[in-house]
Structure formats: structure tokens, C-alpha cells
XYZ file of C-alpha atoms in Angstrom:
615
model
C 93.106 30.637 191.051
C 91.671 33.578 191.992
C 89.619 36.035 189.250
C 91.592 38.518 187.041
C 91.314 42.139 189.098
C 90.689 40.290 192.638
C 93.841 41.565 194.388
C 93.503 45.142 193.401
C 89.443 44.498 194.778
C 90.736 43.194 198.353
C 92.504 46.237 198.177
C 90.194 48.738 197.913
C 87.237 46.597 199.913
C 90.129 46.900 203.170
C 90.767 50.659 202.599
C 87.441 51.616 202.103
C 86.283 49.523 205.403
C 88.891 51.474 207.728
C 89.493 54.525 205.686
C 92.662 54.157 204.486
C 93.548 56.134 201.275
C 93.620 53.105 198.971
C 97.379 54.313 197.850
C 98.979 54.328 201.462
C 97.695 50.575 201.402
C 98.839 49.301 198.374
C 102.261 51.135 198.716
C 103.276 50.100 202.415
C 101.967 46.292 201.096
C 105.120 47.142 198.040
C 107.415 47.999 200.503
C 106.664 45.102 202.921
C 105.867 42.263 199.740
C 105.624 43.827 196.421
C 102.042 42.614 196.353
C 102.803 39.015 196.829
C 101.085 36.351 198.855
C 103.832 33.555 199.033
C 101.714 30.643 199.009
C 100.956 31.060 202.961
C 104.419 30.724 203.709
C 106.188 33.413 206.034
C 108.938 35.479 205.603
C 112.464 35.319 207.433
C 111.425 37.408 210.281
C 107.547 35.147 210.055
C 105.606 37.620 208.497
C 102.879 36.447 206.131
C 100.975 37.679 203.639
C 100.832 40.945 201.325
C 100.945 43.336 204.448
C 103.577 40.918 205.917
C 101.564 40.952 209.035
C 104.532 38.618 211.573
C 103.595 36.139 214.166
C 107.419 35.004 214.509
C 106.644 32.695 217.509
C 106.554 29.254 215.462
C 109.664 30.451 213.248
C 112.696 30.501 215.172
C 115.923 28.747 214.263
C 117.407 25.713 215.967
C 120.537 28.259 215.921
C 122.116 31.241 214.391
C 124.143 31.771 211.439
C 127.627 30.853 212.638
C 126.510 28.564 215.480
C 126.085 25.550 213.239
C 128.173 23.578 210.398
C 131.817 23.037 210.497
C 132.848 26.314 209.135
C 135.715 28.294 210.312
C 134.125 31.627 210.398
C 137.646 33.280 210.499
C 138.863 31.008 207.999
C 143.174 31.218 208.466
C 145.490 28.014 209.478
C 147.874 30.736 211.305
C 145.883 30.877 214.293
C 143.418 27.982 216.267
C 140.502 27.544 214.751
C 137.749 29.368 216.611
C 134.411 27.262 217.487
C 131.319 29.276 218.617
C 128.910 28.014 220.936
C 125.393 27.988 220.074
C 122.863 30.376 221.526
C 120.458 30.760 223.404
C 117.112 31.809 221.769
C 114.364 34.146 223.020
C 111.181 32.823 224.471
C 108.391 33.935 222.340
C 106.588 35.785 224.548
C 109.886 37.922 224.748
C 109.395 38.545 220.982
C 108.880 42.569 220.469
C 105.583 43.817 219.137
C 107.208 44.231 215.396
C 107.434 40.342 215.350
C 103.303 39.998 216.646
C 101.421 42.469 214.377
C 99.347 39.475 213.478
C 97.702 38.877 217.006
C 97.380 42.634 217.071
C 95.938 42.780 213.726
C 93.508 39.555 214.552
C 92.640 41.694 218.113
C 91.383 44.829 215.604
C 89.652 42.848 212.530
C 87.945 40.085 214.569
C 89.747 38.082 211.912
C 91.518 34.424 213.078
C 95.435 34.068 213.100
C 94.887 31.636 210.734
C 92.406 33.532 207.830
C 95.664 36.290 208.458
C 97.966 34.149 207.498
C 96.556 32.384 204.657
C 93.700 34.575 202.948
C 95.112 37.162 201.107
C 91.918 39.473 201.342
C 92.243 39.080 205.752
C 95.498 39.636 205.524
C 94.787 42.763 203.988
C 92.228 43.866 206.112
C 94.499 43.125 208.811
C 96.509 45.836 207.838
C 94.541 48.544 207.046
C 93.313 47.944 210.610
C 96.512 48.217 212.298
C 96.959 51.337 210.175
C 93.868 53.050 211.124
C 94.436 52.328 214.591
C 98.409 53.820 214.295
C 95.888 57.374 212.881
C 93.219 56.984 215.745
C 96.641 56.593 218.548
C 98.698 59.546 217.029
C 95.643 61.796 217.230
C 95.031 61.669 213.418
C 91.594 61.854 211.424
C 90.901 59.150 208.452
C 91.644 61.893 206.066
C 91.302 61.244 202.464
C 94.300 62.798 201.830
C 97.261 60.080 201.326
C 100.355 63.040 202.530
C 98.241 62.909 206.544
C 99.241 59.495 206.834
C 102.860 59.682 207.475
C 102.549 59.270 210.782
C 100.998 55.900 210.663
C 102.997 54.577 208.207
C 105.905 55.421 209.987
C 104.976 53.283 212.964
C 103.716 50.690 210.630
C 107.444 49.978 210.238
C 107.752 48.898 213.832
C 110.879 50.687 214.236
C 112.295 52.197 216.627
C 114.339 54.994 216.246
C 112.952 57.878 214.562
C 115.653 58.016 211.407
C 114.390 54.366 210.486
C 110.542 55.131 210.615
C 111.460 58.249 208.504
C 113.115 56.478 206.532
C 110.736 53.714 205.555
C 107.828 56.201 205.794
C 109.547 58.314 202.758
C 110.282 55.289 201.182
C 105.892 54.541 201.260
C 105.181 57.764 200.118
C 108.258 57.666 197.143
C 106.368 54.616 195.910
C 103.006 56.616 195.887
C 104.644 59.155 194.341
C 106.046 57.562 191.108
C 103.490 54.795 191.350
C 104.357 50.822 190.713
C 102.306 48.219 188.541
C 103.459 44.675 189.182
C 102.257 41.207 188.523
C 102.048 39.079 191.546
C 103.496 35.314 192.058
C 100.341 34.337 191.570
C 99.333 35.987 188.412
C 97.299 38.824 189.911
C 97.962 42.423 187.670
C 98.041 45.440 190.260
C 98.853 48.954 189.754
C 99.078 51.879 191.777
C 98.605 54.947 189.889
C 101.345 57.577 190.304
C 100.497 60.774 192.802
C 103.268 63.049 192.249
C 101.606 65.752 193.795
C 100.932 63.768 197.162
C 102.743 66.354 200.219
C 103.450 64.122 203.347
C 103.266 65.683 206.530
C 106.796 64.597 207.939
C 106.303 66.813 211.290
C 103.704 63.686 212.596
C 107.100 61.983 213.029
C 108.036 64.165 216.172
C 104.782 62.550 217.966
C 105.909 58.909 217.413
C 108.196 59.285 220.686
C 110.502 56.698 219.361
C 114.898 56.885 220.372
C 117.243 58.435 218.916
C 119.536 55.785 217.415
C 123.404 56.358 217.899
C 125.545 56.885 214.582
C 128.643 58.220 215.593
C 131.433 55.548 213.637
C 128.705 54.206 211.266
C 129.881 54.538 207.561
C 126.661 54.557 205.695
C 125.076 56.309 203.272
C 122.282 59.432 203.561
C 119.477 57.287 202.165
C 119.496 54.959 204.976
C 118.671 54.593 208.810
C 122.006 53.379 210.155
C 123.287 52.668 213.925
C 126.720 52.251 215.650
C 126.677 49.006 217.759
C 130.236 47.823 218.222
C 131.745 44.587 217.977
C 134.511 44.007 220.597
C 138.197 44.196 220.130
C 139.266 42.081 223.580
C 141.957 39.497 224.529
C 140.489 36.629 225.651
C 143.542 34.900 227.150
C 145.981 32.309 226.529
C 146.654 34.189 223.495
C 143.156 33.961 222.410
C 141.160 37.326 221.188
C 137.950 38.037 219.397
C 135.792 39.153 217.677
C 137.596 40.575 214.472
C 141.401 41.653 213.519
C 142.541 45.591 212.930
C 143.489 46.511 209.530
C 143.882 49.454 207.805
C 141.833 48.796 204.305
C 142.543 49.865 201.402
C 145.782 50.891 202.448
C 146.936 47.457 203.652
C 144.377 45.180 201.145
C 141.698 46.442 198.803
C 138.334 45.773 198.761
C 136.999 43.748 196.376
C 134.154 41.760 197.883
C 130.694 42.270 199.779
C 129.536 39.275 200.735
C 125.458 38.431 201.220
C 124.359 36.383 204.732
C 121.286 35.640 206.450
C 121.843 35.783 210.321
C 119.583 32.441 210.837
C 118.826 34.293 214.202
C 116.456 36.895 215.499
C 117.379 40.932 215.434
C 117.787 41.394 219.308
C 119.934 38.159 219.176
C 122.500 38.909 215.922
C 122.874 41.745 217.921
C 123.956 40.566 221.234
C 126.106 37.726 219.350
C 127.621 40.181 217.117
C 128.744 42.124 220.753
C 130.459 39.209 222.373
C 134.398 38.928 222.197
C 133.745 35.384 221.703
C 131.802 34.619 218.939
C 132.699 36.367 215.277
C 132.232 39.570 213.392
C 130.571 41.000 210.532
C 130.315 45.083 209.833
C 126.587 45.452 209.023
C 123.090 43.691 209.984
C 120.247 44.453 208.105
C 116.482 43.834 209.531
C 113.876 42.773 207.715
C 110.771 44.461 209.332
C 112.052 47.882 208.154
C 115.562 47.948 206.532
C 117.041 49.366 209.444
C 121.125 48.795 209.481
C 123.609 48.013 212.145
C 127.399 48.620 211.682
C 129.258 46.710 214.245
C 133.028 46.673 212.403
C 134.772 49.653 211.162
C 135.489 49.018 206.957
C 139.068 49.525 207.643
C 139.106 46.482 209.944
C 138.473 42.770 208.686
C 135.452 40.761 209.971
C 134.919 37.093 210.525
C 131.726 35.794 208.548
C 132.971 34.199 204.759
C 134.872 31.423 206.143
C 137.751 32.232 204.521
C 140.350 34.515 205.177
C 141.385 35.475 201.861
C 137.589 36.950 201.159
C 137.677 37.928 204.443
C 140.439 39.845 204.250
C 139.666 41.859 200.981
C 135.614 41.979 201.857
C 132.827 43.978 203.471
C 130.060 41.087 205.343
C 126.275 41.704 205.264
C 123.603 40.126 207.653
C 120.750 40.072 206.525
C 117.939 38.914 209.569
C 116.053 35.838 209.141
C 115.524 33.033 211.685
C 113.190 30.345 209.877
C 113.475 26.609 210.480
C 112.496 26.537 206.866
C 114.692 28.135 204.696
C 112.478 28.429 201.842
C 111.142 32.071 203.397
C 111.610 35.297 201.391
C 112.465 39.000 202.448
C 110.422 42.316 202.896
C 111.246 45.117 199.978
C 112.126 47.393 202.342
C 115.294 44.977 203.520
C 116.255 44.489 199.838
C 116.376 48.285 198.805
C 118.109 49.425 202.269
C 120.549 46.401 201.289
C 120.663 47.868 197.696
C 121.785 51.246 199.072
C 124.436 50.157 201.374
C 125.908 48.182 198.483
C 125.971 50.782 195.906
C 127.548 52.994 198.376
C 130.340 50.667 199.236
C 130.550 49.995 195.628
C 131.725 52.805 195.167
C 133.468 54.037 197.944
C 135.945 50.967 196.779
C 135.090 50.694 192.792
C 133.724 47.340 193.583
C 132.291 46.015 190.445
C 128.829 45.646 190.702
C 128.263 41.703 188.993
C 127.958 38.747 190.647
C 131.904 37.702 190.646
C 131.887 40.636 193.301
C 128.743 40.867 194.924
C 128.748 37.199 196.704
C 126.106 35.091 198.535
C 128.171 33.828 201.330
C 127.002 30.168 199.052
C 129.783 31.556 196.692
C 132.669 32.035 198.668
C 134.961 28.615 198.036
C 136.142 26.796 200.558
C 139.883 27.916 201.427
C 141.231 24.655 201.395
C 139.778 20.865 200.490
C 139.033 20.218 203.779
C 136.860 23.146 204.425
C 134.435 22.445 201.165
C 131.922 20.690 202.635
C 131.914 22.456 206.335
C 131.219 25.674 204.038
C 127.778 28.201 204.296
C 125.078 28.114 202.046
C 123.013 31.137 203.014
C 121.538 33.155 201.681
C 120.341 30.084 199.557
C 118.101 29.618 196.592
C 115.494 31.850 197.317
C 117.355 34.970 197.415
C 116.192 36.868 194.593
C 119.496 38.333 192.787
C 117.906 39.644 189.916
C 115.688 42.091 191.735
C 118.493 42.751 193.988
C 120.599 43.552 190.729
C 117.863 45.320 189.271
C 117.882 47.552 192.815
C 121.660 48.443 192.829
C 120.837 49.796 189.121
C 122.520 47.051 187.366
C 119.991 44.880 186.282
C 120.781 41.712 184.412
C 120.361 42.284 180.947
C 121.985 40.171 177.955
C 124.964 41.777 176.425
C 125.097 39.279 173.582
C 122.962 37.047 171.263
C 121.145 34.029 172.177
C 123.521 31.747 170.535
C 126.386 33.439 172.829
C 129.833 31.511 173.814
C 129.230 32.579 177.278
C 125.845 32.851 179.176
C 124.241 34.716 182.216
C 121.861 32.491 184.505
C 118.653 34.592 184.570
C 115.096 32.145 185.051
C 112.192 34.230 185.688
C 112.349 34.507 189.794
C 108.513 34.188 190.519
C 107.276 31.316 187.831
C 110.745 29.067 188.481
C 109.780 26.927 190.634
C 112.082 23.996 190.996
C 111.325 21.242 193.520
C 113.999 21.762 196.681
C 113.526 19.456 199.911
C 114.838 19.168 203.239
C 113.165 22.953 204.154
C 111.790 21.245 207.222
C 112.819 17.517 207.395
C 115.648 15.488 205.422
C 114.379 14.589 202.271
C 110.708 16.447 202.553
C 109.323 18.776 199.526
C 109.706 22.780 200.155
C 106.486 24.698 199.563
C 106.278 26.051 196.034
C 109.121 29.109 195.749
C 110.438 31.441 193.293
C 113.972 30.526 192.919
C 117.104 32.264 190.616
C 118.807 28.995 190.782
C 118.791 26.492 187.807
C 119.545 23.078 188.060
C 122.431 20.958 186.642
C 122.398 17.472 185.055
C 125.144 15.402 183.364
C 123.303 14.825 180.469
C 119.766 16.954 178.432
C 117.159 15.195 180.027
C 115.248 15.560 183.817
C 115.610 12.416 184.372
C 119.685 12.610 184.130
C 121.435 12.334 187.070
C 123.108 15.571 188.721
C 126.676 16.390 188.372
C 128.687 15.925 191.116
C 131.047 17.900 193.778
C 133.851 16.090 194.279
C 134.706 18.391 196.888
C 131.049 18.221 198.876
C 131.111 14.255 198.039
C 135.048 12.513 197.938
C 133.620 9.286 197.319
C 131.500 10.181 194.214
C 127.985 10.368 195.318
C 125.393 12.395 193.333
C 124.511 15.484 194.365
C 120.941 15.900 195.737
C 117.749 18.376 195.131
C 118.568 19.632 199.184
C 117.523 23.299 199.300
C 121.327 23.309 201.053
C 123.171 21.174 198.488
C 125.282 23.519 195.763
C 127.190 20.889 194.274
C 124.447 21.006 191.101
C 123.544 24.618 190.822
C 123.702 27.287 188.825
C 122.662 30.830 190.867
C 121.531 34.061 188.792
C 123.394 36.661 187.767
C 126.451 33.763 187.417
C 127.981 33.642 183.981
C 129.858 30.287 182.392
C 130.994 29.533 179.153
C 129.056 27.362 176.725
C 130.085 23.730 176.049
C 127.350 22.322 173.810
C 123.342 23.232 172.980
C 120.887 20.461 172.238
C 117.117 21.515 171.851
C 116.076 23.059 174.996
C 119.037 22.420 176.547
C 122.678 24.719 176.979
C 125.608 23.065 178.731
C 128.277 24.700 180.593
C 131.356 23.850 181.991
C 131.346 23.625 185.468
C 133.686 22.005 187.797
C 135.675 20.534 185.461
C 132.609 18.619 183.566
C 129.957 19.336 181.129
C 126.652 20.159 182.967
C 123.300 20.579 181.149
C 120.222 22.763 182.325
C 116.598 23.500 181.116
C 117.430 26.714 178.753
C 113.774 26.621 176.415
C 113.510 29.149 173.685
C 110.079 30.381 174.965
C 111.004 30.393 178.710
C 115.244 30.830 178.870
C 116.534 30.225 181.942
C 119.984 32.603 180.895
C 120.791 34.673 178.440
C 123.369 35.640 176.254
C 126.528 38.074 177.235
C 130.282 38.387 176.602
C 133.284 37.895 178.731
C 136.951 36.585 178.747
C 137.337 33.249 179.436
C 140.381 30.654 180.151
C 141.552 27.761 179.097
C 144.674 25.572 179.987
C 148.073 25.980 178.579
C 148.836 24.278 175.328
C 150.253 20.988 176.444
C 148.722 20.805 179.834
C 145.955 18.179 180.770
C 144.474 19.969 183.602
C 145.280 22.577 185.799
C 144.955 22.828 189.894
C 142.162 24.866 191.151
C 142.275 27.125 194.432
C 140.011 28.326 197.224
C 142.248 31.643 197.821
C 144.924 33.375 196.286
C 148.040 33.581 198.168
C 151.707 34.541 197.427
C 154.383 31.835 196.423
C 156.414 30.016 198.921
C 159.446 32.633 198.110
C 157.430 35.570 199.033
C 157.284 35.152 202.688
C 159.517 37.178 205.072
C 161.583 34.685 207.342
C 158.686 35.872 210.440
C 155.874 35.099 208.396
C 154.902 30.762 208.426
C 153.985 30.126 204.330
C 150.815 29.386 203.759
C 150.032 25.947 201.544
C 148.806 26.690 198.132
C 146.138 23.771 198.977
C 144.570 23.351 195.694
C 140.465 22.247 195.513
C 139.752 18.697 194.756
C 138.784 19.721 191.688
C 141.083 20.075 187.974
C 140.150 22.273 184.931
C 140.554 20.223 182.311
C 142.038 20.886 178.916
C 139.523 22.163 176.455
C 136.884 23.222 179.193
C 136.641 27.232 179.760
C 135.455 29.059 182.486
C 134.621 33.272 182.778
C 137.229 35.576 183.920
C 136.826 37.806 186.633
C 139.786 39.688 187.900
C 143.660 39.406 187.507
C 145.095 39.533 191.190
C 148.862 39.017 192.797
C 148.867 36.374 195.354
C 148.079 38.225 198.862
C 148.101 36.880 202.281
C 147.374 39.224 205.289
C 149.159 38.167 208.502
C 147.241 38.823 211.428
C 147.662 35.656 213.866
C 147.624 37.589 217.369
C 145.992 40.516 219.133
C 148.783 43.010 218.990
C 148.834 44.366 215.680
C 152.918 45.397 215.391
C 153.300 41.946 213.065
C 150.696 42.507 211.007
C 151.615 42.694 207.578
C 150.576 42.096 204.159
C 152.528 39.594 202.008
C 152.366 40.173 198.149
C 154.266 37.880 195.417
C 155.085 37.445 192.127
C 152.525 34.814 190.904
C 149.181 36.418 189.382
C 145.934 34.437 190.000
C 142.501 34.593 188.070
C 139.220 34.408 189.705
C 136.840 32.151 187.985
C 133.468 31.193 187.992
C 134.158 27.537 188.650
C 131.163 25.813 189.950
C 128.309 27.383 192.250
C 131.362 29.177 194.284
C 134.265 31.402 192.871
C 138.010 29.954 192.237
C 140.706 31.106 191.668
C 144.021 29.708 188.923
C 147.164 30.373 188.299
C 147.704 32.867 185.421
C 150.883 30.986 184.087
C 148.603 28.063 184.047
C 146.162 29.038 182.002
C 145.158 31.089 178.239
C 143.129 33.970 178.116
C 140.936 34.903 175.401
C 137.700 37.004 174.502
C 134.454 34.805 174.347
């Protein structure tokens, strides 16, 4: 364990050695890490360290996001189910010089690759010399003076476009101006003091010669770098057509959703996949070098990414870049607050609640039907940390009741949870140590208990497992559930239709208390059927328009157990089986549906099934 004060030594030893104001270092580290080390291990995009210095050529995926599993990315019986191809990867000597700032930065410090990657103290160094080199190449002296380093910081980013180096550049010199103090994931204390006064010099930008990046269709907001890259509209043939269908949201189906992915693939290739008429759609990528945004699907139009149509239909899809084997990798600050923005601004462009019944993980979309359960997504996974996101999109997740609450909030402390996860590499191997906002579920108060089980993920009754990809035991923060029982350290909740117990100790909680509605069945009823989407009665349907099976989960909600209310909607089904859009229509009926918070995914009941009351 390294000595109280080290990190904020290595620091000031790296900025004083290439004459880097000591702020500019420690806030373009916050941007890239927020200070932390990781362990060693490398981010999505293979960057390690607190400068996230990348050497991305030992971290590429077996295959992108959609190019694996048995999901249906379009998710809708009314049409054949669409199968993409997997492909191809880069070699990684085709890599671009944002994913290699390691070799660059061992080429500059006469540091190894390796001492970059694992010594937190090189790893800084590294960076300051890659800074000092970006001053030296834009003509630059080592000034003293924080505001003459905008320059450099901006191509720090490895952007680029101009409006994306901008943009992270005033994002560096925001943090220098308000100043951050932060304990790191390994216990180190660091502060940067606040320098409101500091005065970049934003003209340097003109001499970075980077593009000019093409926004004309993008709907994003003014605090981000965002670019128009279109995804197709084309007939394929034989009736076939790709890569989304034309809507006209809110106007034919509101918005409800925004669902969280990783793309499991690198930038250049999301973004060639994303422009073929073959594969599927999704209306924004994010990178993770630098935040910058893609918008590839109008919001009026519906993309393919959830897996099932009913989200997709009434939701807005985020990438987010990553390509690790391993999934236990984490993401640069600068991807989470560019995320942040987007999502408050489509928040509110479409009153989307901001709580985690509306902003999904593509882990908590259900499976439309029982057949689809266990072909569904679990990205973006474990290690996604949804209470810094929340605390980002200026929601953070507070309680809103007492301790002894009927309904609780997962919230575990992201950096010092730590619970054991395998199959990051190989079936059935550890994970490195990793900050997780997920809590574990047991069928009794006790470790050693087994696990509850998924009936839908395992028909014939199996267990489920610790595998960083299995969600049939997990509850994810930011998730609320209703209470069914407290023993010492220990809160139950219900959760797919059974009691399941998790670690909740007085002096380290693992959720806390808040309020909410929460149903019940009927008087009189046993249990009650459980869906994956929420679509209109039989009797509802024009004579033009097939009916869609109810198809309830393999799951019941039985009497006695409750479960937190999200919203009241009327059963909805948008038709949109062919490329010519003169029969698409929206089908409304009479029956109301609740979303719930049933297990690790949303579901959705039948409101004449069911009781609702205040927790």
C-alpha cells in the first residue's frame, strides 16, 4: 500500500521534471481517470493508468456488440429475424495514434511499456511527457502559467476534429477552475486546489490543424462535440431492408427510454458497422478517448440495439466504445460526462425521468418473449458505475426514506465493493479486483447460501453463477425493490417472484432507504403472469395488422410479494414490418400495463391484475 500523500508526490515529481503546471496534470489525469490506477488493468479502449496512457493492441474483442449471442437486435416476430455477421477487426498496427500513446509516451520518458502500465508514478511521467512534447510541437514555451497550455491539452485528447479537442480542453481547464479533491480506489487523498482566475488561451486551438467534423442532422446539445454519420435506410431485397425503421417520434410513440451499450468493438469499426444496410442501428456512439459523439439515426426514427421492439420502439440507444476481451475494464471521465450531457438533454427534450426504471443498461431491457431471455445483452455489465453516472446527470442517488424503509435503493460504495466475478477472460477464471454497483443475491442470509435462480436464463432449475455475464442473481445500483424481510446484516427483496437476500451491514449499506408505489396481486389471485413488453389486447388490432402474442415471462408474481412501480402505460405495438412506410401504424388498446422492477431487468403487468399502493 503505498504511503499517505504518495499520489499527489508522483504528481508534482512528473510536472516539475517536464514543466508542466502541476494543475494541467492532475486535471487532464480527472478527466481521463479521476485519479485512479485500476489495479493495472486497462480501460475499454486499453488505456492504463491515471493518465490513461492506451496501448489497445492486446485488447481487442473476439467481436462487436451485436455480432455475438442469440439476440434479435430488432427484436419484432412481424418480420424475419435479422442475423449479423461478425466483423472483421483491425490489425493493430492499423490502430490510430489515440489508441498507442503508451509506446509514444515510453519513446519520450525512456520508461518500459510495462513500468507505464503498471507503476502509477511512470505512468504519470508518461504523461507529462507527451504533454510537454504536444507544447514543444505547437511552438509553445513550458510556461508556468496553467491558461498557455490549452493547446496541448487539446491534442492530449487525441481527437480529431477541432469542436472535440475544444471541447475536452475546456472541460481540463473547468476542472482547474473549480478544483476537485477525490480519494482514489486505492485509498490515496488528492486534491487540486481551485484556480478560478486561470484564463486559457483558446486561440492555440486554430494551430492544432485538426477537421472540421460534419453536424448538419445531429441533435445534440451545445456542451458537446457531436458529428453526423448516417446509418442507411436501403432495401436489401427479397423484401429485406436495413438498418433501422422510419417513425415519426413522439408523434407516433413517446419516448420513454435511453438505453446504455458498450459497442464491444473499436471506434473506426462501430462506425463502419453502424454504416452498413446490413447490420443494425443505434442513434449515438460515444468514444472513450475524448467523449466525442456520433449520431447515426435521426430521434424521430427507431433504431435496432435493445433487442426488443417494444423498448426499441419508445427508446433513444447509446454506444458507448469499448473493445476488451475482459469485460472487467472501466471508462475515461471524459466519456461519462459527454454521456451525462447527451442524456440530460434528451431527458428533457422528452421529460424522460431521470431514475434507473428509465435510464437502462441494455442488461435491463427484458427479454420480449421467453424464448429470447437467455439470448439477451448484458452490457454494459457490472462495472459500469451508475452512481457517478447519476451523480453526473444531477440526480445523484440519495435516500428519500429511513433506513428501516419498505422499499430500498441499491447503492454499495462503487470503488471499495469488490465482489468476486469470473469468466472476464476464461470460463470460470477470477476477474481482477473491480469496483462494482452490483450486489449479489442469495436465497437465504448467509455467503455461503446458494444464489437465486432465473428460471428464464436456466428452465431446468440450475443455480445461477458468479459469471461477470450472468444477471439471474443481481441487484444493479440505482434499482429500487420492495423489502421482504431484514435479519442482522442482511435485507431481502422480492425479486423474481422469490425472496432474495444480500449483504446490507449497518456500517457499510449496500442500499438505502427511499419511497415508491408498489404492487401486489389482486385479492384472490395466486400469481399473476409477467411480460417482456407491453402490447395492446387481441381486440385492438385492425383486420391488416397480425396480433401480437401477449407471451408472458417464465416467471409469476406471486401473491403477497411486491415489486416498485414505475409507469402506468396502454398496451402499444408499432407496426413497421416492411420498407415502405404507408402501413406503418401505431396500435393502442384498452388494457393498461405497469412497468416493474422485477428482477435485474424491467417487466411489465397487467394493471387489472394487480393492487397498487404507497410503500
Amino acid at each position: 500500500m503505498p504511503s499517505a500523500g504518495a499520489l499527489q508526490r508522483d504528481f508534482a515529481a512528473a510536472a516539475a521534471a517536464y514543466g508542466v503546471p502541476q494543475s494541467v496534470l492532475l486535471a487532464v489525469s480527472y478527466l481521463q481517470s479521476r485519479w485512479d490506477g485500476h489495479g493495472g488493468a486497462p480501460s475499454v479502449t486499453g488505456g492504463y493508468g491515471p493518465m490513461h496512457l492506451t496501448d489497445a493492441r492486446t485488447a481487442l474483442a473476439s467481436a462487436p456488440h451485436h455480432s455475438h449471442g442469440a439476440e434479435d437486435a430488432r427484436g419484432d416476430t412481424s418480420r424475419t429475424v435479422k442475423r449479423v455477421a461478425d466483423a472483421g477487426l483491425p490489425e493493430p498496427s492499423a490502430l490510430p495514434p489515440r489508441l498507442r500513446t503508451l509506446e509514444r509516451a515510453a519513446e519520450l520518458s525512456g520508461l518500459s511499456p510495462e513500468r507505464l502500465r503498471t507503476d502509477r508514478a511512470a505512468n504519470i511521467r508518461g504523461g507529462a511527457a507527451i504533454l510537454a512534447e504536444a507544447q514543444r510541437e505547437l511552438g509553445h514555451p513550458a510556461s508556468g502559467d496553467p491558461g498557455d497550455w490549452y493547446g496541448a491539452v487539446a491534442r492530449y485528447s487525441g481527437a480529431d476534429d477541432t469542436a472535440t479537442a475544444t471541447t475536452y480542453a475546456d472541460d481540463v481547464y473547468h476542472i482547474i477552475r473549480s478544483g476537485e479533491h477525490r480519494t482514489t480506489d486505492d485509498g490515496q487523498s488528492v486534491t487540486l486546489a481551485p484556480d478560478p482566475d486561470v484564463t486559457p488561451e483558446t486561440a492555440q486551438a486554430a494551430g492544432l490543424g485538426l477537421r472540421t467534423a460534419a453536424t448538419g442532422g445531429t441533435e445534440c446539445p451545445r456542451t458537446v462535440a457531436c458529428e453526423w454519420i448516417p446509418a442507411p435506410y436501403e432495401e436489401l431485397g427479397e423484401g429485406d431492408y436495413g438498418n433501422h425503421d422510419k417513425a415519426d417520434r413522439p408523434a407516433s410513440a413517446s419516448v420513454d427510454y435511453i438505453v446504455v451499450h458498450d459497442t464491444e468493438a473499436t471506434w473506426d469499426v462501430t462506425l463502419k458497422l453502424v454504416q452498413d444496410p446490413a447490420y443494425v442501428s443505434w442513434h449515438y456512439s460515444l468514444r472513450s478517448s475524448d467523449g466525442h459523439i456520433a449520431q447515426h439515426v435521426p430521434l424521430k426514427d427507431v433504431g435496432w440495439h435493445a433487442g426488443n421492439w417494444y423498448v426499441n420502439a419508445k427508446s433513444v440507444g447509446l454506444e458507448h466504445e469499448g473493445f476488451l476481451v475482459s469485460p472487467d475494464a472501466w471508462y475515461t471521465e471524459a466519456m461519462y460526462r459527454t454521456s451525462a450531457r447527451l442524456v440530460r438533454y434528451l431527458a428533457k427534450r422528452y421529460d424522460v425521468p431521470l431514475d434507473r426504471q428509465h435510464i437502462l443498461g441494455h442488461d435491463n431491457v427484458p427479454g420480449p418473449t421467453g424464448a429470447a431471455v437467455r439470448g439477451m445483452h448484458t452490457d454494459p455489465g457490472p462495472y459500469w458505475d451508475w452512481a457517478h453516472y447519476f451523480e453526473l446527470l444531477g440526480r445523484p442517488l440519495t435516500p428519500t426514506a429511513g433506513p428501516w424503509a419498505d422499499v430500498v435503493t441499491i447503492r454499495p460504495r462503487y470503488t471499495a465493493h469488490r465482489p468476486l466475478y469470473t469468466g472476464c477472460a476464461k470460463p470460470g477464471e477470477a476477474c481482477a479486483p473491480h469496483g462494482s454497483g452490483a450486489v449479489r443475491l442469495h436465497t437465504e442470509p448467509s455467503e455461503n447460501a446458494p444464489l437465486v435462480k432465473d428460471a428464464g436464463l436456466r428452465p431446468g432449475g440450475e443455480d445461477s453463477t458468479v459469471d461477470v455475464n450472468d444477471t439471474g442473481a443481481r441487484a444493479s445500483t440505482g434499482q429500487s425493490y420492495a423489502v421482504a424481510g431484514r435479519r442482522g446484516a442482511w435485507t431481502a427483496i422480492w425479486y423474481l417472484g422469490q425472496t432474495a437476500w444480500f449483504h446490507n451491514p449497518v456500517a457499510r449499506p449496500t442500499a438505502v432507504g427511499a419511497r415508491g408505489w408498489v404492487l401486489t396481486p389482486k385479492p384472490g389471485r395466486a400469481d399473476v403472469p409477467v411480460y417482456g413488453r407491453a402490447y395492446p389486447e387481441a381486440s385492438a388490432y385492425p383486420a391488416d395488422v397480425p396480433v401480437q402474442a401477449l407471451s408472458p415471462l417464465p416467471y409469476r408474481l406471486g401473491a403477497g410479494q411486491r415489486y416498485v412501480v414505475g409507469d402506468r402505460v396502454p398496451g402499444e405495438y408499432y407496426f413497421a414490418p416492411a420498407f415502405d412506410t404507408s402501413g406503418h401504424r401505431v396500435v393502442r388498446g384498452e388494457e393498461a400495463y405497469y412497468q416493474i422492477q422485477f428482477g435485474h431487468r424491467v417487466a411489465f403487468v397487467k394493471a387489472s391484475d394487480v393492487t397498487v399502493t404507497r410503500a
